PDB file of C-alpha atoms in Angstrom:
ATOM      1  CA  ALA A   1       7.742 -13.396   8.011  1.00 74.00           C
ATOM      2  CA  GLN A   2       5.209 -10.951   9.353  1.00 78.00           C
ATOM      3  CA  SER A   3       1.478 -10.971   8.698  1.00 88.00           C
ATOM      4  CA  VAL A   4      -1.434  -8.662   9.313  1.00 93.00           C
ATOM      5  CA  THR A   5      -5.051  -9.478  10.110  1.00 94.00           C
ATOM      6  CA  GLN A   6      -7.803  -6.925   9.817  1.00 95.00           C
ATOM      7  CA  LEU A   7     -10.744  -8.410  11.610  1.00 91.00           C
ATOM      8  CA  ASP A   8     -13.483  -6.388   9.946  1.00 93.00           C
ATOM      9  CA  SER A   9     -13.921  -6.356   6.194  1.00 93.00           C
ATOM     10  CA  GLN A  10     -16.752  -3.817   6.189  1.00 95.00           C
ATOM     11  CA  VAL A  11     -17.736  -1.243   8.769  1.00 97.00           C
ATOM     12  CA  PRO A  12     -20.848   0.820   8.150  1.00 97.00           C
ATOM     13  CA  VAL A  13     -21.162   3.784  10.477  1.00 97.00           C
ATOM     14  CA  PHE A  14     -23.351   6.855  10.840  1.00 97.00           C
ATOM     15  CA  GLU A  15     -21.893  10.326  10.548  1.00 97.00           C
ATOM     16  CA  GLU A  16     -20.552  11.728  13.838  1.00 97.00           C
ATOM     17  CA  ALA A  17     -20.465   8.254  15.399  1.00 98.00           C
ATOM     18  CA  PRO A  18     -17.193   6.712  16.597  1.00 97.00           C
ATOM     19  CA  VAL A  19     -15.419   4.002  14.644  1.00 97.00           C
ATOM     20  CA  GLU A  20     -12.740   1.443  15.471  1.00 97.00           C
ATOM     21  CA  LEU A  21     -10.898  -0.636  12.917  1.00 97.00           C
ATOM     22  CA  ARG A  22      -9.085  -3.605  14.326  1.00 97.00           C
ATOM     23  CA  CYS A  23      -5.651  -4.734  13.252  1.00 97.00           C
ATOM     24  CA  ASN A  24      -3.517  -7.533  14.655  1.00 96.00           C
ATOM     25  CA  TYR A  25      -0.082  -8.521  13.471  1.00 94.00           C
ATOM     26  CA  SER A  26       2.320 -11.368  13.959  1.00 91.00           C
ATOM     27  CA  SER A  27       6.076 -11.123  13.736  1.00 85.00           C
ATOM     28  CA  SER A  28       9.107 -12.646  15.367  1.00 80.00           C
ATOM     29  CA  VAL A  29      11.108  -9.421  15.091  1.00 82.00           C
ATOM     30  CA  SER A  30      10.606  -5.742  15.788  1.00 82.00           C
ATOM     31  CA  VAL A  31       8.186  -4.088  13.415  1.00 86.00           C
ATOM     32  CA  TYR A  32       6.914  -0.739  12.327  1.00 89.00           C
ATOM     33  CA  LEU A  33       3.158  -0.347  11.883  1.00 92.00           C
ATOM     34  CA  PHE A  34       1.178   1.790   9.493  1.00 93.00           C
ATOM     35  CA  TRP A  35      -2.357   2.680   8.565  1.00 95.00           C
ATOM     36  CA  TYR A  36      -2.949   3.681   4.966  1.00 94.00           C
ATOM     37  CA  VAL A  37      -6.179   5.083   3.523  1.00 94.00           C
ATOM     38  CA  GLN A  38      -7.386   4.661  -0.037  1.00 90.00           C
ATOM     39  CA  TYR A  39     -10.188   6.949  -1.126  1.00 89.00           C
ATOM     40  CA  PRO A  40     -12.355   5.854  -4.058  1.00 82.00           C
ATOM     41  CA  ASN A  41     -10.366   5.795  -7.294  1.00 74.00           C
ATOM     42  CA  GLN A  42      -7.217   7.109  -5.639  1.00 78.00           C
ATOM     43  CA  GLY A  43      -3.871   5.747  -4.513  1.00 79.00           C
ATOM     44  CA  LEU A  44      -2.841   4.927  -0.977  1.00 87.00           C
ATOM     45  CA  GLN A  45      -2.043   7.704   1.444  1.00 88.00           C
ATOM     46  CA  LEU A  46      -0.276   7.295   4.764  1.00 90.00           C
ATOM     47  CA  LEU A  47      -2.669   8.008   7.613  1.00 93.00           C
ATOM     48  CA  LEU A  48      -0.369   7.406  10.564  1.00 92.00           C
ATOM     49  CA  LYS A  49       2.522   5.257  11.654  1.00 91.00           C
ATOM     50  CA  TYR A  50       4.171   3.806  14.724  1.00 90.00           C
ATOM     51  CA  LEU A  51       7.940   3.519  14.664  1.00 84.00           C
ATOM     52  CA  SER A  52       8.937   3.927  18.308  1.00 82.00           C
ATOM     53  CA  GLY A  53       8.251   6.037  21.362  1.00 84.00           C
ATOM     54  CA  SER A  54       4.706   6.859  22.452  1.00 85.00           C
ATOM     55  CA  THR A  55       2.364   3.985  21.712  1.00 88.00           C
ATOM     56  CA  LEU A  56      -0.479   6.361  20.850  1.00 90.00           C
ATOM     57  CA  VAL A  57      -0.118   8.024  17.478  1.00 89.00           C
ATOM     58  CA  GLU A  58      -2.415  10.555  15.901  1.00 87.00           C
ATOM     59  CA  SER A  59      -3.161  11.821  12.433  1.00 88.00           C
ATOM     60  CA  ILE A  60      -4.000  15.363  11.420  1.00 81.00           C
ATOM     61  CA  ASN A  61      -7.606  14.487  10.592  1.00 87.00           C
ATOM     62  CA  GLY A  62      -8.654  13.080  13.955  1.00 93.00           C
ATOM     63  CA  PHE A  63      -7.673   9.421  13.665  1.00 96.00           C
ATOM     64  CA  GLU A  64      -5.521   7.761  16.293  1.00 96.00           C
ATOM     65  CA  ALA A  65      -4.041   4.325  16.733  1.00 96.00           C
ATOM     66  CA  GLU A  66      -2.490   2.627  19.707  1.00 94.00           C
ATOM     67  CA  PHE A  67       0.325   0.120  19.520  1.00 93.00           C
ATOM     68  CA  ASN A  68      -0.175  -2.695  22.002  1.00 93.00           C
ATOM     69  CA  LYS A  69       2.823  -4.994  21.996  1.00 90.00           C
ATOM     70  CA  SER A  70       1.378  -7.556  24.408  1.00 91.00           C
ATOM     71  CA  GLN A  71      -1.735  -7.957  22.279  1.00 92.00           C
ATOM     72  CA  THR A  72       0.138  -7.445  19.004  1.00 93.00           C
ATOM     73  CA  SER A  73      -2.482  -4.955  17.931  1.00 95.00           C
ATOM     74  CA  PHE A  74      -2.613  -1.551  16.269  1.00 96.00           C
ATOM     75  CA  HIS A  75      -6.277  -0.598  16.244  1.00 97.00           C
ATOM     76  CA  LEU A  76      -7.408   2.590  14.522  1.00 97.00           C
ATOM     77  CA  ARG A  77     -10.043   4.840  16.060  1.00 97.00           C
ATOM     78  CA  LYS A  78     -11.852   8.063  15.362  1.00 97.00           C
ATOM     79  CA  PRO A  79     -14.314   9.511  17.882  1.00 97.00           C
ATOM     80  CA  SER A  80     -16.548  11.186  15.280  1.00 97.00           C
ATOM     81  CA  VAL A  81     -16.496  10.313  11.598  1.00 97.00           C
ATOM     82  CA  HIS A  82     -17.430  12.425   8.595  1.00 96.00           C
ATOM     83  CA  ILE A  83     -18.903  11.444   5.262  1.00 96.00           C
ATOM     84  CA  SER A  84     -15.495  12.181   3.756  1.00 95.00           C
ATOM     85  CA  ASP A  85     -13.949   9.373   5.833  1.00 96.00           C
ATOM     86  CA  THR A  86     -15.628   6.852   3.552  1.00 96.00           C
ATOM     87  CA  ALA A  87     -12.683   4.882   2.198  1.00 95.00           C
ATOM     88  CA  GLU A  88     -10.705   1.663   2.353  1.00 93.00           C
ATOM     89  CA  TYR A  89      -8.299   1.435   5.271  1.00 96.00           C
ATOM     90  CA  PHE A  90      -5.269  -0.808   5.233  1.00 95.00           C
ATOM     91  CA  CYS A  91      -3.122  -1.807   8.167  1.00 96.00           C
ATOM     92  CA  ALA A  92       0.449  -2.641   7.213  1.00 94.00           C
ATOM     93  CA  VAL A  93       3.619  -3.819   8.889  1.00 92.00           C
ATOM     94  CA  THR A  94       7.262  -3.853   7.993  1.00 87.00           C
ATOM     95  CA  ARG A  95      10.287  -5.171   9.763  1.00 81.00           C
ATOM     96  CA  SER A  96      12.318  -2.412  11.324  1.00 73.00           C
ATOM     97  CA  ASN A  97      15.259  -3.093   8.991  1.00 71.00           C
ATOM     98  CA  ASP A  98      13.278  -3.527   5.795  1.00 74.00           C
ATOM     99  CA  TYR A  99      11.062  -1.590   3.430  1.00 74.00           C
ATOM    100  CA  LYS A 100       8.774  -4.436   2.419  1.00 80.00           C
ATOM    101  CA  LEU A 101       5.222  -3.818   3.540  1.00 86.00           C
ATOM    102  CA  SER A 102       2.791  -6.585   4.377  1.00 89.00           C
ATOM    103  CA  PHE A 103      -0.780  -5.402   4.133  1.00 92.00           C
ATOM    104  CA  GLY A 104      -3.936  -6.561   5.798  1.00 93.00           C
ATOM    105  CA  ALA A 105      -6.968  -7.357   3.680  1.00 91.00           C
ATOM    106  CA  GLY A 106      -8.425  -3.911   4.231  1.00 93.00           C
ATOM    107  CA  THR A 107     -11.525  -2.547   5.918  1.00 95.00           C
ATOM    108  CA  THR A 108     -14.144  -0.668   3.952  1.00 95.00           C
ATOM    109  CA  VAL A 109     -15.628   2.150   5.988  1.00 97.00           C
ATOM    110  CA  THR A 110     -18.892   3.561   4.718  1.00 97.00           C
ATOM    111  CA  VAL A 111     -20.168   6.635   6.510  1.00 97.00           C
ATOM    112  CA  ARG A 112     -23.846   7.413   6.134  1.00 96.00           C
ATOM    113  CA  ALA A 113     -25.683  10.597   7.035  1.00 94.00           C
TER     114      ALA A 113
ATOM    115  CA  GLY B   1       6.118  15.512   0.620  1.00 62.00           C
ATOM    116  CA  ALA B   2       7.605  13.165  -1.905  1.00 71.00           C
ATOM    117  CA  VAL B   3       5.522  12.469  -5.014  1.00 85.00           C
ATOM    118  CA  VAL B   4       5.361   9.285  -7.026  1.00 90.00           C
ATOM    119  CA  SER B   5       3.578   9.263 -10.354  1.00 92.00           C
ATOM    120  CA  GLN B   6       2.381   6.443 -12.566  1.00 95.00           C
ATOM    121  CA  HIS B   7       1.565   6.406 -16.241  1.00 96.00           C
ATOM    122  CA  PRO B   8      -0.850   5.555 -17.634  1.00 96.00           C
ATOM    123  CA  SER B   9      -3.607   5.751 -15.068  1.00 94.00           C
ATOM    124  CA  ARG B  10      -5.799   3.419 -17.087  1.00 95.00           C
ATOM    125  CA  VAL B  11      -5.082   1.107 -19.974  1.00 97.00           C
ATOM    126  CA  ILE B  12      -7.213  -1.298 -21.938  1.00 97.00           C
ATOM    127  CA  CYS B  13      -5.511  -3.799 -24.195  1.00 96.00           C
ATOM    128  CA  LYS B  14      -6.260  -6.883 -26.198  1.00 96.00           C
ATOM    129  CA  SER B  15      -5.312 -10.320 -24.993  1.00 97.00           C
ATOM    130  CA  GLY B  16      -1.825 -11.288 -26.117  1.00 96.00           C
ATOM    131  CA  THR B  17      -0.398  -7.792 -26.242  1.00 97.00           C
ATOM    132  CA  SER B  18       2.165  -6.276 -23.876  1.00 97.00           C
ATOM    133  CA  VAL B  19       1.614  -3.245 -21.684  1.00 97.00           C
ATOM    134  CA  LYS B  20       4.232  -1.022 -20.072  1.00 97.00           C
ATOM    135  CA  ILE B  21       3.517   0.889 -16.875  1.00 98.00           C
ATOM    136  CA  GLU B  22       5.853   3.629 -15.679  1.00 97.00           C
ATOM    137  CA  CYS B  23       6.543   4.648 -12.108  1.00 96.00           C
ATOM    138  CA  ARG B  24       8.443   7.870 -11.462  1.00 95.00           C
ATOM    139  CA  SER B  25       9.712   9.554  -8.340  1.00 92.00           C
ATOM    140  CA  LEU B  26       9.196  13.220  -9.147  1.00 90.00           C
ATOM    141  CA  ASP B  27      11.267  15.100  -6.610  1.00 85.00           C
ATOM    142  CA  PHE B  28      13.617  12.532  -5.168  1.00 87.00           C
ATOM    143  CA  GLN B  29      15.808   9.661  -6.227  1.00 89.00           C
ATOM    144  CA  ALA B  30      14.726   6.125  -5.507  1.00 89.00           C
ATOM    145  CA  THR B  31      17.226   3.302  -5.801  1.00 87.00           C
ATOM    146  CA  THR B  32      14.459   0.944  -4.778  1.00 89.00           C
ATOM    147  CA  MET B  33      10.849   0.842  -5.859  1.00 93.00           C
ATOM    148  CA  PHE B  34       8.128  -1.690  -5.186  1.00 93.00           C
ATOM    149  CA  TRP B  35       5.385  -3.016  -7.410  1.00 96.00           C
ATOM    150  CA  TYR B  36       2.086  -4.193  -5.971  1.00 95.00           C
ATOM    151  CA  ARG B  37      -1.004  -5.732  -7.433  1.00 95.00           C
ATOM    152  CA  GLN B  38      -4.473  -5.143  -6.050  1.00 89.00           C
ATOM    153  CA  PHE B  39      -7.518  -7.135  -7.068  1.00 83.00           C
ATOM    154  CA  PRO B  40     -10.976  -5.607  -6.593  1.00 78.00           C
ATOM    155  CA  LYS B  41     -11.993  -5.445  -2.944  1.00 74.00           C
ATOM    156  CA  GLN B  42      -8.724  -7.065  -1.906  1.00 78.00           C
ATOM    157  CA  SER B  43      -5.450  -6.023  -0.382  1.00 83.00           C
ATOM    158  CA  LEU B  44      -2.192  -5.122  -2.037  1.00 88.00           C
ATOM    159  CA  MET B  45       0.118  -7.988  -2.821  1.00 91.00           C
ATOM    160  CA  LEU B  46       3.791  -7.236  -3.263  1.00 91.00           C
ATOM    161  CA  MET B  47       4.933  -8.495  -6.636  1.00 95.00           C
ATOM    162  CA  ALA B  48       8.562  -7.442  -6.807  1.00 95.00           C
ATOM    163  CA  THR B  49      11.258  -5.100  -5.628  1.00 92.00           C
ATOM    164  CA  SER B  50      12.810  -2.995  -8.360  1.00 92.00           C
ATOM    165  CA  ASN B  51      16.480  -2.154  -7.870  1.00 89.00           C
ATOM    166  CA  GLU B  52      18.243   0.546  -9.851  1.00 88.00           C
ATOM    167  CA  GLY B  53      21.092  -0.906 -11.862  1.00 86.00           C
ATOM    168  CA  SER B  54      20.390  -4.524 -10.994  1.00 88.00           C
ATOM    169  CA  LYS B  55      17.808  -7.248 -11.429  1.00 91.00           C
ATOM    170  CA  ALA B  56      14.466  -7.041  -9.742  1.00 94.00           C
ATOM    171  CA  THR B  57      13.635  -9.355  -6.879  1.00 93.00           C
ATOM    172  CA  TYR B  58      10.353 -11.172  -7.354  1.00 96.00           C
ATOM    173  CA  GLU B  59       8.075 -12.496  -4.654  1.00 93.00           C
ATOM    174  CA  GLN B  60       7.217 -16.153  -4.572  1.00 93.00           C
ATOM    175  CA  GLY B  61       4.654 -17.101  -7.170  1.00 93.00           C
ATOM    176  CA  VAL B  62       5.230 -14.089  -9.427  1.00 95.00           C
ATOM    177  CA  GLU B  63       6.410 -14.975 -12.924  1.00 94.00           C
ATOM    178  CA  LYS B  64       9.451 -12.886 -13.750  1.00 93.00           C
ATOM    179  CA  ASP B  65       9.074 -13.546 -17.480  1.00 95.00           C
ATOM    180  CA  LYS B  66       5.484 -12.402 -17.335  1.00 96.00           C
ATOM    181  CA  PHE B  67       6.091  -9.237 -15.378  1.00 97.00           C
ATOM    182  CA  LEU B  68       9.278  -7.610 -16.618  1.00 96.00           C
ATOM    183  CA  ILE B  69      10.733  -4.898 -14.424  1.00 95.00           C
ATOM    184  CA  ASN B  70      13.376  -2.426 -15.494  1.00 93.00           C
ATOM    185  CA  HIS B  71      14.792   0.219 -13.158  1.00 93.00           C
ATOM    186  CA  ALA B  72      16.743   2.213 -15.704  1.00 86.00           C
ATOM    187  CA  SER B  73      17.378   5.343 -13.662  1.00 91.00           C
ATOM    188  CA  LEU B  74      17.140   6.680 -10.140  1.00 91.00           C
ATOM    189  CA  THR B  75      13.691   8.122 -10.864  1.00 93.00           C
ATOM    190  CA  LEU B  76      12.062   5.583 -13.153  1.00 95.00           C
ATOM    191  CA  SER B  77      10.951   1.975 -12.879  1.00 96.00           C
ATOM    192  CA  THR B  78       8.829   0.242 -15.495  1.00 96.00           C
ATOM    193  CA  LEU B  79       6.631  -2.825 -15.259  1.00 97.00           C
ATOM    194  CA  THR B  80       5.816  -4.578 -18.518  1.00 97.00           C
ATOM    195  CA  VAL B  81       3.019  -7.120 -18.517  1.00 97.00           C
ATOM    196  CA  THR B  82       3.915  -9.407 -21.394  1.00 97.00           C
ATOM    197  CA  SER B  83       1.353 -11.341 -23.425  1.00 96.00           C
ATOM    198  CA  ALA B  84      -1.409 -10.050 -21.216  1.00 96.00           C
ATOM    199  CA  HIS B  85      -4.500 -12.139 -20.557  1.00 96.00           C
ATOM    200  CA  PRO B  86      -7.808 -11.257 -18.903  1.00 95.00           C
ATOM    201  CA  GLU B  87      -6.623 -12.720 -15.595  1.00 94.00           C
ATOM    202  CA  ASP B  88      -3.885 -10.073 -15.550  1.00 95.00           C
ATOM    203  CA  SER B  89      -6.530  -7.370 -15.276  1.00 95.00           C
ATOM    204  CA  SER B  90      -5.869  -5.623 -12.002  1.00 94.00           C
ATOM    205  CA  PHE B  91      -4.795  -2.423 -10.301  1.00 93.00           C
ATOM    206  CA  TYR B  92      -1.019  -2.080 -10.323  1.00 96.00           C
ATOM    207  CA  ILE B  93       0.566   0.221  -7.787  1.00 95.00           C
ATOM    208  CA  CYS B  94       4.166   1.256  -7.288  1.00 95.00           C
ATOM    209  CA  SER B  95       5.820   2.770  -4.273  1.00 93.00           C
ATOM    210  CA  ALA B  96       9.161   4.226  -3.328  1.00 90.00           C
ATOM    211  CA  PRO B  97      10.794   4.962  -0.005  1.00 84.00           C
ATOM    212  CA  PRO B  98      12.088   8.516   0.356  1.00 75.00           C
ATOM    213  CA  PRO B  99      15.785   9.217   0.814  1.00 70.00           C
ATOM    214  CA  ARG B 100      16.826   8.061   4.256  1.00 65.00           C
ATOM    215  CA  ALA B 101      15.931  10.804   6.673  1.00 49.00           C
ATOM    216  CA  GLY B 102      15.430   9.925  10.313  1.00 46.00           C
ATOM    217  CA  SER B 103      12.129   8.419  11.296  1.00 44.00           C
ATOM    218  CA  SER B 104      10.725   8.477   7.786  1.00 48.00           C
ATOM    219  CA  TYR B 105      13.183   5.782   6.711  1.00 48.00           C
ATOM    220  CA  ASN B 106      10.534   3.069   6.644  1.00 63.00           C
ATOM    221  CA  GLU B 107       7.814   5.185   5.086  1.00 74.00           C
ATOM    222  CA  GLN B 108       6.842   4.642   1.485  1.00 83.00           C
ATOM    223  CA  PHE B 109       5.142   6.913  -1.008  1.00 88.00           C
ATOM    224  CA  PHE B 110       2.636   5.323  -3.304  1.00 90.00           C
ATOM    225  CA  GLY B 111       1.783   6.113  -6.865  1.00 92.00           C
ATOM    226  CA  PRO B 112      -1.878   6.614  -7.792  1.00 90.00           C
ATOM    227  CA  GLY B 113      -2.030   3.242  -9.492  1.00 93.00           C
ATOM    228  CA  THR B 114      -2.692   1.966 -13.016  1.00 95.00           C
ATOM    229  CA  ARG B 115      -5.840   0.072 -13.810  1.00 94.00           C
ATOM    230  CA  LEU B 116      -5.196  -2.553 -16.454  1.00 96.00           C
ATOM    231  CA  THR B 117      -8.070  -4.177 -18.286  1.00 96.00           C
ATOM    232  CA  VAL B 118      -7.282  -6.983 -20.690  1.00 96.00           C
ATOM    233  CA  LEU B 119     -10.059  -7.841 -23.105  1.00 95.00           C
TER     234      LEU B 119
END
């Protein structure tokens, strides 16, 4: 079975500062990796995903994540955050032949002016 | 993109009653849907896999008689919390994978969730 560890439960950050959310996974088989975002009182939305190919993936709103197989990591970064990035961020993994998602515990990002 | 809806968005019920939550795929067919449970400030825990036309598959530790799942059609799965108690209060979320289409095969679309409060 696969598992996901998000190392930071809460990350306070000032507006326009960079942010990194750490995610490590463990699995004995090939996996696909995802970052989901949950804004206050809303459902989960896919932020970005790694399936294959380039290890650096980007989202349309400035986030990027890099798949590092040797370190079994998929850290999420944004060089300059906005107030609107305040949300809960979940790292998730699924086996490449399965739909079942295993989620990390989540990281709460609070952006302050 | 694909849309998944849930109804109701919020429900408050008395202890001992049953509550039904619906999950619909609005513009695609979903032979499989997933039900998750999310406690405040915690992650999503997969409860069960809902399969159209067959029995649901429950994760370890989830009571199948407590959480009844029915996947009656290709666009609808329902979760019924039977004889609800305050400890069942939680945020229930469903998801569905889109029809297989290249690299999006492993992606899932999530419903907005249903907040259940049992008094």
